[in-house]
Every structure is written in structure tokens, then in C-alpha cells.
Coordinates of C-alpha atoms in Angstrom, one line a residue:
Chain A
M1 CA 235.8 173.4 -26.7
K2 CA 239.2 173.8 -25.0
R3 CA 240.6 171.0 -27.0
E4 CA 239.5 172.5 -30.2
K5 CA 241.3 175.7 -29.3
I6 CA 244.5 173.9 -28.6
I7 CA 244.4 172.1 -31.8
S8 CA 243.8 175.3 -33.8
V9 CA 246.7 176.9 -32.0
V10 CA 249.0 174.0 -32.9
L11 CA 247.8 174.0 -36.5
A12 CA 248.3 177.8 -36.7
M13 CA 251.8 177.4 -35.4
V14 CA 252.7 174.7 -37.9
A15 CA 251.3 176.9 -40.7
M16 CA 253.2 179.9 -39.5
S17 CA 256.5 178.2 -39.2
G18 CA 256.1 177.2 -42.9
I19 CA 255.6 180.8 -43.8
A20 CA 258.4 182.0 -41.5
G21 CA 260.7 179.5 -43.2
L22 CA 259.7 180.9 -46.6
A23 CA 260.3 184.5 -45.3
L24 CA 263.7 183.6 -44.0
I25 CA 264.7 182.0 -47.3
T26 CA 263.6 185.0 -49.2
A27 CA 265.4 187.4 -46.9
Y28 CA 268.6 185.3 -47.1
I29 CA 268.6 185.1 -50.9
F30 CA 268.1 188.9 -51.2
K31 CA 270.7 189.6 -48.5
E32 CA 273.3 187.5 -50.3
G33 CA 272.3 188.5 -53.8
L34 CA 271.4 192.2 -53.8
P35 CA 274.8 193.7 -52.8
I36 CA 276.5 192.3 -55.8
I37 CA 273.7 193.5 -58.1
V38 CA 274.1 197.0 -56.7
R39 CA 277.9 196.8 -57.1
V40 CA 277.9 195.5 -60.6
G41 CA 274.9 197.7 -61.6
L42 CA 271.5 196.2 -62.5
K43 CA 271.9 197.0 -66.2
D44 CA 275.4 195.4 -66.5
F45 CA 274.2 192.4 -64.4
L46 CA 271.1 191.7 -66.5
L47 CA 272.3 192.9 -70.0
S48 CA 275.9 191.9 -70.2
G49 CA 276.8 188.5 -71.6
D50 CA 280.2 188.4 -70.0
W51 CA 280.4 185.8 -67.3
H52 CA 283.9 185.4 -66.1
P53 CA 283.4 185.1 -62.3
L54 CA 287.2 184.8 -61.7
E55 CA 287.8 188.1 -63.4
G56 CA 284.9 189.8 -61.6
K57 CA 282.7 189.9 -64.7
F58 CA 279.1 189.0 -63.8
G59 CA 276.7 189.3 -66.7
I60 CA 273.8 186.9 -66.9
F61 CA 272.3 188.0 -70.1
S62 CA 273.0 184.7 -71.9
W63 CA 271.3 182.7 -69.1
I64 CA 268.3 184.9 -69.2
V65 CA 268.0 184.5 -72.9
G66 CA 268.6 180.8 -72.4
S67 CA 265.9 180.4 -69.8
L68 CA 263.4 182.4 -71.9
A69 CA 264.2 180.5 -75.1
V70 CA 263.8 177.1 -73.4
T71 CA 260.7 178.2 -71.6
L72 CA 259.1 179.7 -74.7
G73 CA 259.8 176.5 -76.6
A74 CA 258.4 174.4 -73.7
M75 CA 255.3 176.5 -73.6
I76 CA 254.7 176.2 -77.4
I77 CA 255.0 172.4 -77.2
G78 CA 253.5 171.8 -73.7
G79 CA 250.9 174.5 -74.0
L80 CA 249.6 173.4 -77.3
L81 CA 249.6 169.7 -76.4
G82 CA 248.2 170.4 -72.9
L83 CA 245.4 172.6 -74.1
S84 CA 244.5 170.2 -76.9
C85 CA 244.4 167.4 -74.4
A86 CA 242.2 169.4 -72.1
V87 CA 239.8 170.3 -75.0
V88 CA 239.6 166.7 -76.2
L89 CA 239.1 165.3 -72.7
T90 CA 236.4 167.7 -71.7
Q91 CA 234.5 168.2 -75.0
F92 CA 234.9 165.2 -77.3
C93 CA 236.0 162.2 -75.3
P94 CA 233.7 159.5 -74.1
R95 CA 233.5 159.5 -70.3
R96 CA 234.9 156.0 -70.1
L97 CA 238.1 157.0 -71.9
V98 CA 238.5 160.2 -69.8
V99 CA 238.5 158.0 -66.6
V100 CA 241.6 156.3 -67.9
L101 CA 243.3 159.2 -69.8
K102 CA 243.1 161.9 -67.1
P103 CA 244.9 160.0 -64.4
A104 CA 247.5 158.8 -66.9
I105 CA 248.3 162.4 -67.8
E106 CA 248.4 163.5 -64.2
L107 CA 250.7 160.6 -63.5
L108 CA 253.3 162.3 -65.7
A109 CA 253.6 164.9 -63.1
G110 CA 254.8 162.3 -60.6
I111 CA 257.8 161.2 -62.6
P112 CA 261.0 162.7 -61.2
S113 CA 262.7 165.2 -63.5
V114 CA 265.9 163.3 -63.6
V115 CA 264.1 160.5 -65.4
Y116 CA 262.8 162.9 -68.1
G117 CA 266.4 164.2 -68.4
F118 CA 267.7 160.7 -68.7
M119 CA 265.2 159.8 -71.4
G120 CA 266.2 163.0 -73.2
V121 CA 269.9 162.2 -73.1
M122 CA 269.4 158.6 -74.2
I123 CA 266.7 159.0 -76.9
L124 CA 266.0 162.6 -77.8
V125 CA 269.5 164.0 -78.0
P126 CA 271.0 161.3 -80.3
W127 CA 267.9 161.6 -82.5
I128 CA 268.3 165.4 -82.8
R129 CA 272.0 164.9 -83.5
Q130 CA 271.4 162.4 -86.3
H131 CA 268.4 163.9 -88.0
L132 CA 268.7 167.6 -87.4
G133 CA 272.4 168.2 -86.8
G134 CA 274.3 170.1 -84.2
P135 CA 275.5 168.5 -80.9
G136 CA 272.0 167.3 -80.0
L137 CA 272.2 168.9 -76.6
S138 CA 270.2 172.0 -77.5
V139 CA 267.4 174.5 -76.9
L140 CA 265.2 172.1 -78.8
A141 CA 266.0 169.1 -76.6
A142 CA 265.4 171.1 -73.5
A143 CA 262.2 172.6 -74.8
V144 CA 260.8 169.2 -75.7
V145 CA 261.7 167.6 -72.4
L146 CA 260.2 170.6 -70.5
G147 CA 257.2 170.7 -72.7
I148 CA 256.3 167.1 -71.7
M149 CA 257.0 168.0 -68.1
V150 CA 254.5 170.9 -68.1
L151 CA 251.9 169.0 -69.9
P152 CA 250.1 167.6 -66.8
T153 CA 250.0 171.1 -65.1
V154 CA 248.6 172.7 -68.2
T155 CA 246.1 169.9 -68.9
S156 CA 244.7 169.4 -65.5
I157 CA 244.2 173.1 -64.7
S158 CA 242.8 173.9 -68.2
M159 CA 240.4 170.9 -67.8
D160 CA 239.1 172.4 -64.5
A161 CA 238.6 175.7 -66.3
L162 CA 236.8 174.1 -69.2
R163 CA 234.6 172.1 -66.9
A164 CA 233.6 175.2 -65.0
V165 CA 232.0 176.7 -68.1
P166 CA 228.2 176.4 -67.4
R167 CA 226.4 173.7 -69.3
S168 CA 223.9 176.3 -70.5
Y169 CA 226.5 178.1 -72.6
R170 CA 227.1 174.9 -74.6
D171 CA 223.4 174.2 -74.9
G172 CA 222.6 177.7 -76.0
S173 CA 225.3 177.6 -78.7
I174 CA 224.2 174.2 -80.0
A175 CA 220.6 175.5 -80.0
L176 CA 221.6 178.4 -82.2
G177 CA 222.9 175.9 -84.7
A178 CA 226.6 175.9 -84.0
T179 CA 228.5 172.7 -84.6
G180 CA 230.4 171.0 -81.7
W181 CA 233.8 172.5 -82.8
Q182 CA 232.3 176.0 -83.4
T183 CA 230.8 175.8 -79.9
T184 CA 234.2 174.7 -78.4
H185 CA 236.4 177.3 -80.0
M186 CA 234.0 180.2 -80.1
V187 CA 232.1 179.8 -76.8
I188 CA 233.8 177.4 -74.4
L189 CA 237.4 178.3 -74.9
K190 CA 236.5 182.0 -74.7
A191 CA 234.5 181.5 -71.5
A192 CA 237.4 179.6 -69.9
K193 CA 240.1 182.0 -71.2
S194 CA 241.3 183.2 -67.8
G195 CA 241.6 179.7 -66.4
I196 CA 243.5 178.6 -69.4
M197 CA 245.8 181.6 -69.1
A198 CA 246.4 180.7 -65.4
S199 CA 247.3 177.1 -66.4
L200 CA 249.8 178.3 -69.0
I201 CA 251.4 180.7 -66.5
L202 CA 251.8 178.1 -63.8
G203 CA 253.2 175.7 -66.4
M204 CA 255.7 178.4 -67.4
G205 CA 256.7 178.8 -63.8
R206 CA 257.5 175.1 -63.6
A207 CA 259.4 175.2 -66.9
I208 CA 261.6 178.2 -65.9
G209 CA 262.4 176.6 -62.5
E210 CA 263.3 173.2 -63.7
T211 CA 267.0 172.4 -63.3
M212 CA 268.1 168.8 -63.4
A213 CA 266.5 167.7 -66.7
V214 CA 267.7 170.9 -68.3
I215 CA 271.3 170.4 -67.2
M216 CA 271.2 166.9 -68.7
V217 CA 270.0 167.9 -72.1
A218 CA 270.8 171.6 -72.7
G219 CA 274.6 171.4 -73.2
N220 CA 275.4 174.3 -70.8
T221 CA 277.7 176.4 -72.9
L222 CA 278.6 179.9 -72.0
D223 CA 277.7 181.2 -75.4
L224 CA 274.5 182.8 -76.4
P225 CA 272.4 180.4 -78.5
H226 CA 271.9 181.5 -82.2
G227 CA 269.3 178.8 -83.1
I228 CA 267.2 176.1 -81.6
L229 CA 269.9 173.5 -82.3
D230 CA 272.5 175.4 -80.3
P231 CA 273.4 174.4 -76.8
V232 CA 272.3 176.7 -74.0
R233 CA 272.6 177.4 -70.3
T234 CA 269.7 178.5 -68.2
L235 CA 269.6 180.6 -65.0
T236 CA 268.8 177.5 -62.9
S237 CA 271.4 175.3 -64.4
N238 CA 274.1 177.9 -64.0
I239 CA 273.4 178.0 -60.3
A240 CA 273.4 174.3 -60.0
L241 CA 276.5 173.8 -62.1
E242 CA 278.7 176.4 -60.3
M243 CA 277.5 176.5 -56.8
S244 CA 279.8 173.7 -55.6
Y245 CA 282.8 175.7 -56.8
A246 CA 281.8 179.3 -56.1
S247 CA 283.1 181.3 -53.2
G248 CA 283.1 185.0 -52.4
D249 CA 281.7 187.3 -55.1
H250 CA 281.1 184.4 -57.4
R251 CA 278.8 182.8 -54.8
K252 CA 277.0 186.0 -54.2
A253 CA 276.5 186.4 -58.0
L254 CA 274.8 183.0 -58.0
F255 CA 272.5 184.2 -55.2
A256 CA 271.9 187.3 -57.3
T257 CA 270.9 184.9 -60.2
G258 CA 268.5 183.4 -57.7
V259 CA 267.1 186.8 -57.0
V260 CA 266.4 187.3 -60.7
L261 CA 264.7 183.9 -60.9
F262 CA 262.7 184.7 -57.8
V263 CA 261.5 188.0 -59.2
I264 CA 260.6 186.3 -62.5
I265 CA 258.6 183.6 -60.8
M266 CA 256.9 186.0 -58.4
I267 CA 255.8 188.0 -61.4
L268 CA 254.5 184.9 -63.2
N269 CA 252.6 183.7 -60.1
S270 CA 251.1 187.1 -59.4
I271 CA 249.8 187.2 -62.9
A272 CA 248.4 183.7 -62.6
L273 CA 246.7 184.7 -59.3
A274 CA 245.3 187.9 -60.6
V275 CA 244.0 186.2 -63.7
S276 CA 242.3 183.4 -61.8
S277 CA 240.9 185.7 -59.1
K278 CA 239.4 187.8 -61.9
R279 CA 237.7 184.6 -63.1
A280 CA 236.5 183.8 -59.6
R281 CA 235.0 187.3 -59.3
K282 CA 233.3 186.9 -62.6
A283 CA 231.8 183.6 -61.5
G284 CA 230.6 185.2 -58.3
V285 CA 228.7 187.9 -60.2
R286 CA 226.9 185.3 -62.2
Chain B
M1 CA 238.0 185.7 -32.4
D2 CA 238.9 189.4 -32.6
W3 CA 241.8 190.8 -34.5
S4 CA 244.1 191.6 -31.6
L5 CA 244.1 188.0 -30.4
K6 CA 244.7 186.9 -33.9
R7 CA 247.7 189.2 -34.2
L8 CA 249.1 188.0 -30.8
W9 CA 249.0 184.5 -32.1
L10 CA 250.7 185.4 -35.3
V11 CA 253.6 187.0 -33.4
F12 CA 253.8 184.1 -31.0
C13 CA 253.9 181.6 -33.8
L14 CA 256.5 183.5 -35.8
A15 CA 258.6 183.6 -32.7
V16 CA 258.3 179.9 -32.2
A17 CA 259.2 179.3 -35.9
L18 CA 262.2 181.5 -35.5
V19 CA 263.4 179.7 -32.5
L20 CA 262.9 176.4 -34.3
V21 CA 265.0 177.7 -37.2
M22 CA 267.7 179.0 -34.8
V23 CA 267.9 175.8 -32.8
C24 CA 268.0 173.4 -35.8
P25 CA 271.6 173.8 -36.8
G26 CA 272.5 172.6 -33.3
C27 CA 270.9 169.3 -34.0
K28 CA 273.6 168.4 -36.5
N29 CA 276.3 168.0 -33.9
R30 CA 275.7 164.4 -33.1
S31 CA 278.6 162.9 -31.3
R32 CA 278.6 159.6 -33.0
R33 CA 278.2 159.9 -36.7
A34 CA 279.5 158.2 -39.9
V35 CA 282.9 159.3 -41.3
S36 CA 281.9 161.6 -44.1
V37 CA 284.0 161.6 -47.3
V38 CA 282.9 164.3 -49.7
G39 CA 284.3 165.7 -53.0
S40 CA 285.6 164.7 -56.4
T41 CA 283.2 162.8 -58.6
S42 CA 286.4 161.1 -60.1
I43 CA 287.4 159.7 -56.7
Q44 CA 283.9 158.9 -55.6
P45 CA 283.6 155.4 -57.2
F46 CA 287.0 154.4 -55.8
A47 CA 286.2 155.8 -52.4
E48 CA 282.9 153.9 -52.3
L49 CA 284.8 150.7 -53.2
L50 CA 287.4 151.4 -50.5
A51 CA 284.6 152.2 -48.0
G52 CA 282.9 148.9 -48.7
E53 CA 286.1 146.9 -48.2
F54 CA 286.9 148.9 -45.1
H55 CA 283.4 148.3 -43.6
K56 CA 284.0 144.6 -43.9
K57 CA 287.2 144.9 -41.8
A58 CA 285.7 147.5 -39.3
P59 CA 282.0 146.9 -39.2
D60 CA 281.6 149.4 -36.4
I61 CA 282.6 152.4 -38.5
E62 CA 280.2 153.7 -41.1
I63 CA 281.8 155.5 -44.1
D64 CA 279.5 157.9 -46.0
V65 CA 280.8 158.8 -49.5
Q66 CA 279.5 161.8 -51.4
G67 CA 280.3 163.5 -54.7
G68 CA 279.9 167.2 -55.5
G69 CA 283.2 168.2 -56.9
S70 CA 286.8 168.7 -55.6
T71 CA 286.2 172.2 -54.5
A72 CA 282.9 171.3 -52.9
G73 CA 284.8 168.7 -50.9
I74 CA 287.2 171.2 -49.6
Q75 CA 284.4 173.6 -48.7
A76 CA 282.6 170.8 -46.9
L77 CA 285.8 170.2 -45.0
A78 CA 286.1 173.9 -44.1
T79 CA 282.5 174.0 -42.7
G80 CA 283.0 170.7 -40.8
I81 CA 280.4 168.8 -42.8
A82 CA 283.1 166.4 -44.1
D83 CA 285.8 164.5 -42.2
I84 CA 287.8 163.9 -45.4
G85 CA 287.6 166.0 -48.6
T86 CA 288.5 164.2 -51.8
C87 CA 290.3 166.2 -54.4
S88 CA 291.4 165.2 -57.9
R89 CA 293.8 168.0 -58.4
S90 CA 296.7 169.5 -56.5
L91 CA 295.8 171.9 -53.7
S92 CA 296.1 175.6 -54.4
T93 CA 298.6 177.5 -52.2
E94 CA 295.9 178.9 -49.9
E95 CA 294.3 175.5 -49.6
A96 CA 297.7 173.9 -48.9
A97 CA 298.3 176.4 -46.0
L98 CA 295.0 175.4 -44.3
Y99 CA 294.7 171.7 -45.0
K100 CA 296.8 168.6 -45.4
G101 CA 296.5 166.6 -48.7
I102 CA 297.4 162.9 -48.6
V103 CA 298.1 161.4 -52.0
I104 CA 296.2 158.1 -52.1
A105 CA 296.8 157.3 -55.8
R106 CA 297.7 158.7 -59.1
D107 CA 295.3 158.8 -62.1
G108 CA 295.8 159.5 -65.7
L109 CA 293.6 162.1 -67.5
A110 CA 292.3 160.4 -70.6
V111 CA 291.3 162.3 -73.7
V112 CA 288.4 160.4 -75.2
V113 CA 286.6 160.4 -78.6
H114 CA 283.9 158.5 -80.3
Q115 CA 284.6 154.8 -81.3
S116 CA 284.2 155.7 -85.0
N117 CA 286.8 158.5 -85.0
P118 CA 289.9 157.4 -87.0
I119 CA 292.2 159.6 -85.0
N120 CA 294.3 157.6 -82.6
G121 CA 296.5 160.2 -81.0
L122 CA 297.0 164.0 -80.7
T123 CA 299.7 166.2 -79.3
R124 CA 299.0 168.4 -76.3
Q125 CA 299.2 171.5 -78.5
Q126 CA 296.5 170.1 -80.8
I127 CA 294.3 169.3 -77.8
Q128 CA 294.8 172.8 -76.5
D129 CA 293.9 174.3 -79.9
I130 CA 290.7 172.2 -80.0
F131 CA 289.6 173.1 -76.6
S132 CA 290.4 176.8 -77.0
G133 CA 288.4 176.9 -80.2
K134 CA 291.2 177.4 -82.6
I135 CA 290.7 174.1 -84.3
T136 CA 287.0 173.5 -85.2
N137 CA 287.2 170.7 -87.7
W138 CA 288.7 167.2 -87.4
R139 CA 290.2 167.7 -90.9
D140 CA 292.8 170.1 -89.3
V141 CA 294.3 167.3 -87.2
G142 CA 294.2 164.7 -90.0
G143 CA 290.8 163.4 -89.4
P144 CA 287.5 163.4 -91.5
D145 CA 285.7 166.6 -92.4
M146 CA 283.6 166.8 -89.3
V147 CA 282.9 169.5 -86.8
V148 CA 284.8 169.1 -83.5
R149 CA 282.7 169.3 -80.4
P150 CA 284.8 169.7 -77.3
V151 CA 283.1 168.6 -74.1
S152 CA 284.4 170.2 -70.9
R153 CA 283.5 170.0 -67.2
E154 CA 282.0 172.5 -65.0
E155 CA 284.1 175.0 -63.1
G156 CA 285.2 173.6 -59.8
S157 CA 285.7 170.1 -61.2
G158 CA 289.1 168.7 -60.2
T159 CA 289.3 167.0 -63.6
R160 CA 288.8 170.3 -65.3
E161 CA 291.4 172.0 -63.2
A162 CA 293.9 169.2 -63.8
F163 CA 293.1 169.5 -67.5
T164 CA 293.5 173.2 -67.5
K165 CA 296.8 173.0 -65.8
L166 CA 298.3 170.1 -67.8
V167 CA 297.0 170.9 -71.2
M168 CA 295.5 174.4 -71.5
D169 CA 298.5 176.3 -70.0
N170 CA 296.5 179.4 -69.1
V171 CA 294.6 179.4 -72.4
L172 CA 290.8 179.6 -71.7
V173 CA 288.5 176.8 -72.7
A174 CA 286.3 178.1 -75.5
S175 CA 282.9 179.4 -74.2
S176 CA 281.2 177.3 -76.9
A177 CA 282.4 174.1 -75.3
L178 CA 279.7 171.9 -74.0
T179 CA 279.7 171.5 -70.3
Q180 CA 278.8 168.2 -68.5
E181 CA 278.7 167.8 -64.8
S182 CA 280.3 164.4 -64.2
N183 CA 282.8 161.9 -65.6
G184 CA 279.8 159.7 -66.4
A185 CA 278.0 162.4 -68.3
V186 CA 281.1 163.3 -70.4
K187 CA 281.6 159.6 -71.2
E188 CA 277.9 159.1 -72.2
L189 CA 278.0 162.2 -74.5
V190 CA 281.3 161.3 -76.2
R191 CA 280.2 157.7 -76.7
G192 CA 277.1 158.9 -78.6
D193 CA 278.5 161.9 -80.6
P194 CA 280.9 161.1 -83.5
G195 CA 282.3 164.6 -83.5
A196 CA 282.9 164.9 -79.7
I197 CA 286.1 165.0 -77.8
G198 CA 286.3 165.1 -74.0
Y199 CA 288.5 164.4 -71.1
M200 CA 288.0 162.2 -68.0
S201 CA 289.5 160.1 -65.4
L202 CA 291.6 157.3 -67.0
G203 CA 290.5 154.9 -64.2
L204 CA 286.8 155.3 -65.3
S205 CA 287.4 155.3 -69.0
G206 CA 286.6 151.6 -69.6
G207 CA 284.6 151.0 -72.9
I208 CA 285.5 154.3 -74.6
K209 CA 288.3 155.2 -77.0
C210 CA 291.2 157.0 -75.4
L211 CA 293.7 158.9 -77.5
S212 CA 297.5 158.6 -77.1
I213 CA 299.0 161.9 -76.1
D214 CA 302.3 163.0 -77.6
G215 CA 302.6 159.4 -78.9
V216 CA 302.2 157.7 -75.5
V217 CA 299.3 155.3 -75.1
P218 CA 297.5 155.9 -71.7
S219 CA 297.6 152.9 -69.4
A220 CA 298.4 152.1 -65.8
S221 CA 302.0 151.3 -66.8
T222 CA 302.7 154.5 -68.8
V223 CA 301.2 156.5 -66.0
A224 CA 303.3 154.7 -63.4
S225 CA 306.5 155.1 -65.4
G226 CA 305.8 158.8 -65.9
Q227 CA 305.8 158.6 -69.7
Y228 CA 302.2 159.5 -70.0
P229 CA 302.1 163.3 -69.6
L230 CA 298.6 163.9 -68.2
V231 CA 298.8 162.6 -64.6
R232 CA 297.2 164.1 -61.5
P233 CA 297.1 163.1 -57.9
F234 CA 294.0 161.8 -56.1
L235 CA 294.0 163.4 -52.6
F236 CA 292.4 162.8 -49.3
V237 CA 292.3 166.2 -47.7
V238 CA 292.0 166.7 -43.9
K239 CA 291.9 169.6 -41.6
G240 CA 294.3 169.2 -38.6
A241 CA 294.1 165.8 -37.0
P242 CA 291.1 163.8 -38.2
R243 CA 288.9 161.9 -35.9
P244 CA 290.3 158.4 -35.0
E245 CA 287.6 156.7 -37.1
A246 CA 288.6 158.8 -40.1
Q247 CA 292.3 158.2 -39.5
R248 CA 291.7 154.4 -39.5
F249 CA 290.0 154.7 -42.9
I250 CA 292.9 156.8 -44.2
D251 CA 295.4 154.2 -42.9
F252 CA 293.4 151.5 -44.6
V253 CA 293.5 153.3 -47.9
L254 CA 297.2 153.7 -47.7
S255 CA 297.8 150.1 -46.6
S256 CA 298.9 147.5 -49.1
Q257 CA 295.4 146.1 -49.2
G258 CA 293.8 149.4 -50.0
Q259 CA 296.5 150.3 -52.6
R260 CA 296.1 146.9 -54.3
L261 CA 292.4 147.5 -54.6
L262 CA 293.0 150.9 -56.2
E263 CA 295.5 149.4 -58.6
S264 CA 293.1 146.6 -59.7
E265 CA 290.7 149.4 -60.5
G266 CA 293.1 151.0 -63.0
L267 CA 294.7 153.6 -60.7
V268 CA 298.4 153.9 -60.0
K269 CA 299.5 153.3 -56.4
V270 CA 301.6 155.7 -54.5
Q271 CA 305.1 154.6 -53.8

């Protein structure tokens, strides 16, 4: 009994130090970043595209647009592919194939991002340059690379949601004369909607936070992109590119960029949590 | 378990965590550690080579070479993380007041283009116009009708600062320029893109087409003779008197053996 207590104390301590670390990081980011946002003004900081840190101009609008454009593209590619994978693997695929395919897709999540970036630079970027024009380093390249990177997240969480739909729904639908595809898109996908949403939002969080692969394929210009073949810089790559150089206000502005990212990701994760707890509650009522 | 006990635990654990976090920075001050050389990605490959050679001569001293950028190197020096900062540009006046820069070699700044580009040379003015965004087509400098895509480096790169000083002359690099974060990335990009033009360390520019500047072909001999206009120093930067191990490494780099090694790698030795 006593031993049990000691072990639980030790475990609680370990868990708490993790949380304390997180709290300290959060506090530090805000402490470093907030003053400059206040000084520049939230509106100017977020909505001005003028980034000349040496002249005291800190406007991160271009990076916000860049991050959103790249993430949106990644979600269109990765979301569609991931959801399709999940539907095929849970509804239409023979079990023997699923046993091979599911781990294969999940393995994609284990590949380091720099490898994706490298593949992008060596294969995708030259392909875009030759066939579609522009410098190759572009929103499109970043979106494709990120789309593949979010695929495992979207697929595996959507699969869980689709599997959680009770068998009786499917049987009932088939009994009413619906075909397999009608059942899938009118009954199963609807029933698993909140879980699928959660998977997309978590995937989005991964896409918006990815840095290394994006730096390698996005081109990192200061300009606002005007099309999907234009190069772009994202919030994360701006921090990574300039942190080694930044000092004083410039450094603080990078922390402030971190604050903006932090808030965006917090919002995304809270939505994901809210959506999936709604699902859990619904399941509980049933 | 009742709530108050739970809360007590929480406070206790938080305190422990805080203490852990406070204590940790102290763990870094190990007395015997490797000589840490941090900074310019241009110097990094040469420093690694030198460190390897040096380690053969003095097996008891470990040299730890890292990249990150010239300015990062100086910051690492300021915070005491690095023993030696490497810097591929001249020190700024504030930096020169605080630290001592030791020139270990000189390096040319090569302006590089794709293999298929028929242009063989440009003037400094033309390069400036290209990078400031005034010239946007190769036609304007006597080349084919093709969009010019200037490739620059990130802020804080010593190569970028040397380029800004030697070529741009206070004119800003166009905001539309692509930005890559190392010599290798610039080289890879320019090697694949027929319209690209970039700048990088001459010592690392093997296998890529370098332009002659103002009519002078870049090579170790034109850099040494002072004919080639784009030359910058490679510096080892130290704060005060370095540790004896670090000093021995610096002495090795400046010795005739170290200098010969740098020369054989395409750099120009200091006189």
C-alpha cells in the first residue's frame, strides 16, 4: 500500500514537471512577445505587410497569408486523400489488405520532415518549374509536401471515427435498400462527421506548425504570394530563418510571431477538442 | 483521496518542477568540455576539416564544429556557448569593440548561374540591378529571353552581409528574391533552375558555373592577387583570452600546415 502511494507520488511529480515546463515556455513566449505587439499595435502587427526589422517595421501579414495559403492547400490535398483513404480502408477494402495498408500509411508519420523537404526539393520543385512554370519553390510545392505529411494524421483519426459508427447503422441502411456507396456517404460519413472534423483540424495544426520541410520548398520571399506558383514565407519559417540573426526588437518580434502561432494552434486544438468531446457525449447518450 | 491533499501535491510537484528548471542551466558548466566552434555555414566545412586534422595531432582535445550563421556564432560567443565564433564577414564596429577577430583565410564570393546560361560574366552594377529587382530578364544583360530569379541568403548570413557590402552598396535586395538558408541550398537551387542567379562561397562552388566579375575570372589566384573584386575574410572570433585548448586550435589553423590545408581546399591563405 505504501509502495503504491510512493509510486503514485513520483508519477504525479513527473507529470507535473511536464506541465510546469509547458507553462514556463508559454509564459516566456508571451513575456518576450507581447510587449512588441502592444508597442507596434495589434492591427499594424497583424495586418501590415512591411517587414523591415532593421528599420523597426514589423508587419507579419505576408507570413500569415503564407501560412494560411500553404495550410489550406495542404488540407485540400491531404484532407481529401486522407479521408478517401479512411473511407476505402474502413468500408470497401478486404481485411487482409487493410492489415498491410494501415500500418504503411501510419509509417508515413514516422518519416522526418527534412526527408519530405528533401524529396520536395529534388523531385517536386524541378517538376513544377519545368511543367507549370515559376521558380518551382512555391505555395503549391509546400502544399503538396505538407499534404502528404498530414495524410497519416487525417487517415488514422478518421478511420477511428468511421469504425466507431455502430454496425447497426450500416445494416439498417442496407436493409432499406441503399447501395454500399449510398450507405457510406449518406449514413456513415454523416454519423462520423465530428470525428472527421477533429482529424482535419489536428492535421491542420500539424501543417501550420511544420517548419523544416516548408523552408526547403517554399522559397521564403518577403513578398505576398499572388498565385500558387509564387514563392512564399510562412510564420514558422520566418522564425527559423531569422532567429539566428535577430537581436533586440527583432528578436522580440519573432517571439511575437510565436505568440500568433501559439494562439492559432490553441484555437485549432480547442475546436478539435470541443468537436470530439461533443462526439463522446453523443456516444454516451446512446 | 480528498481534494486538499490533491492540491497540496500539486503545489509540491510544481515546486519540484520549478526547482528542476532553475537548477538545470547550472548543469551546463562542465569543467572539461570540447572546444566549441560555432558560426558561419561558409566556414563550417573548412573548420570541420581543420578540426579533423587537429584531432589527429592532439587526440586529447575534442573540437565541436557547428553552423548556424555568422551572427549566431557571435551570439553564441557572447553567451559563452562557443569558445570560437566563426564569421564570414568583417566585424561590425560594436562587435569589434567587444571581440577579437582573427583572419584565418580569405574567400572569394562567387556569383553562380545555371550550367546552360550563356552569360559568362557580369559587372558589379549589373549584379546589383539584378538583385535589387531593376533587371528582371536575362535579355537585359545580353542573355536569352528568360526571367531572372535572384537567390539570396537569409538575414544574418555572413555571405549575405559580405555580398550586400561588396555589391549592393546600400541598395536593398528585392523582396521578391528567393531566400535559401545555406550555401548548399543556394547551390542546389541554382544548379536546377536555368533562370536562377545566386551568390556563395567560392571555396564551396565546385561543380557549378561561376561568373567573372568586371571581367575577372574568380579563382584562388585572382583572389590572392587582389584582382577579383568580391573577397571577404574568414574570421575566428574570440572573447578575451580563449581557453588554452581553443588557443592551441587557433595556433594550428594559423600554422603553415593549417594554412596549406585551407589553400588546398580553394581558400586563400593569410600572409
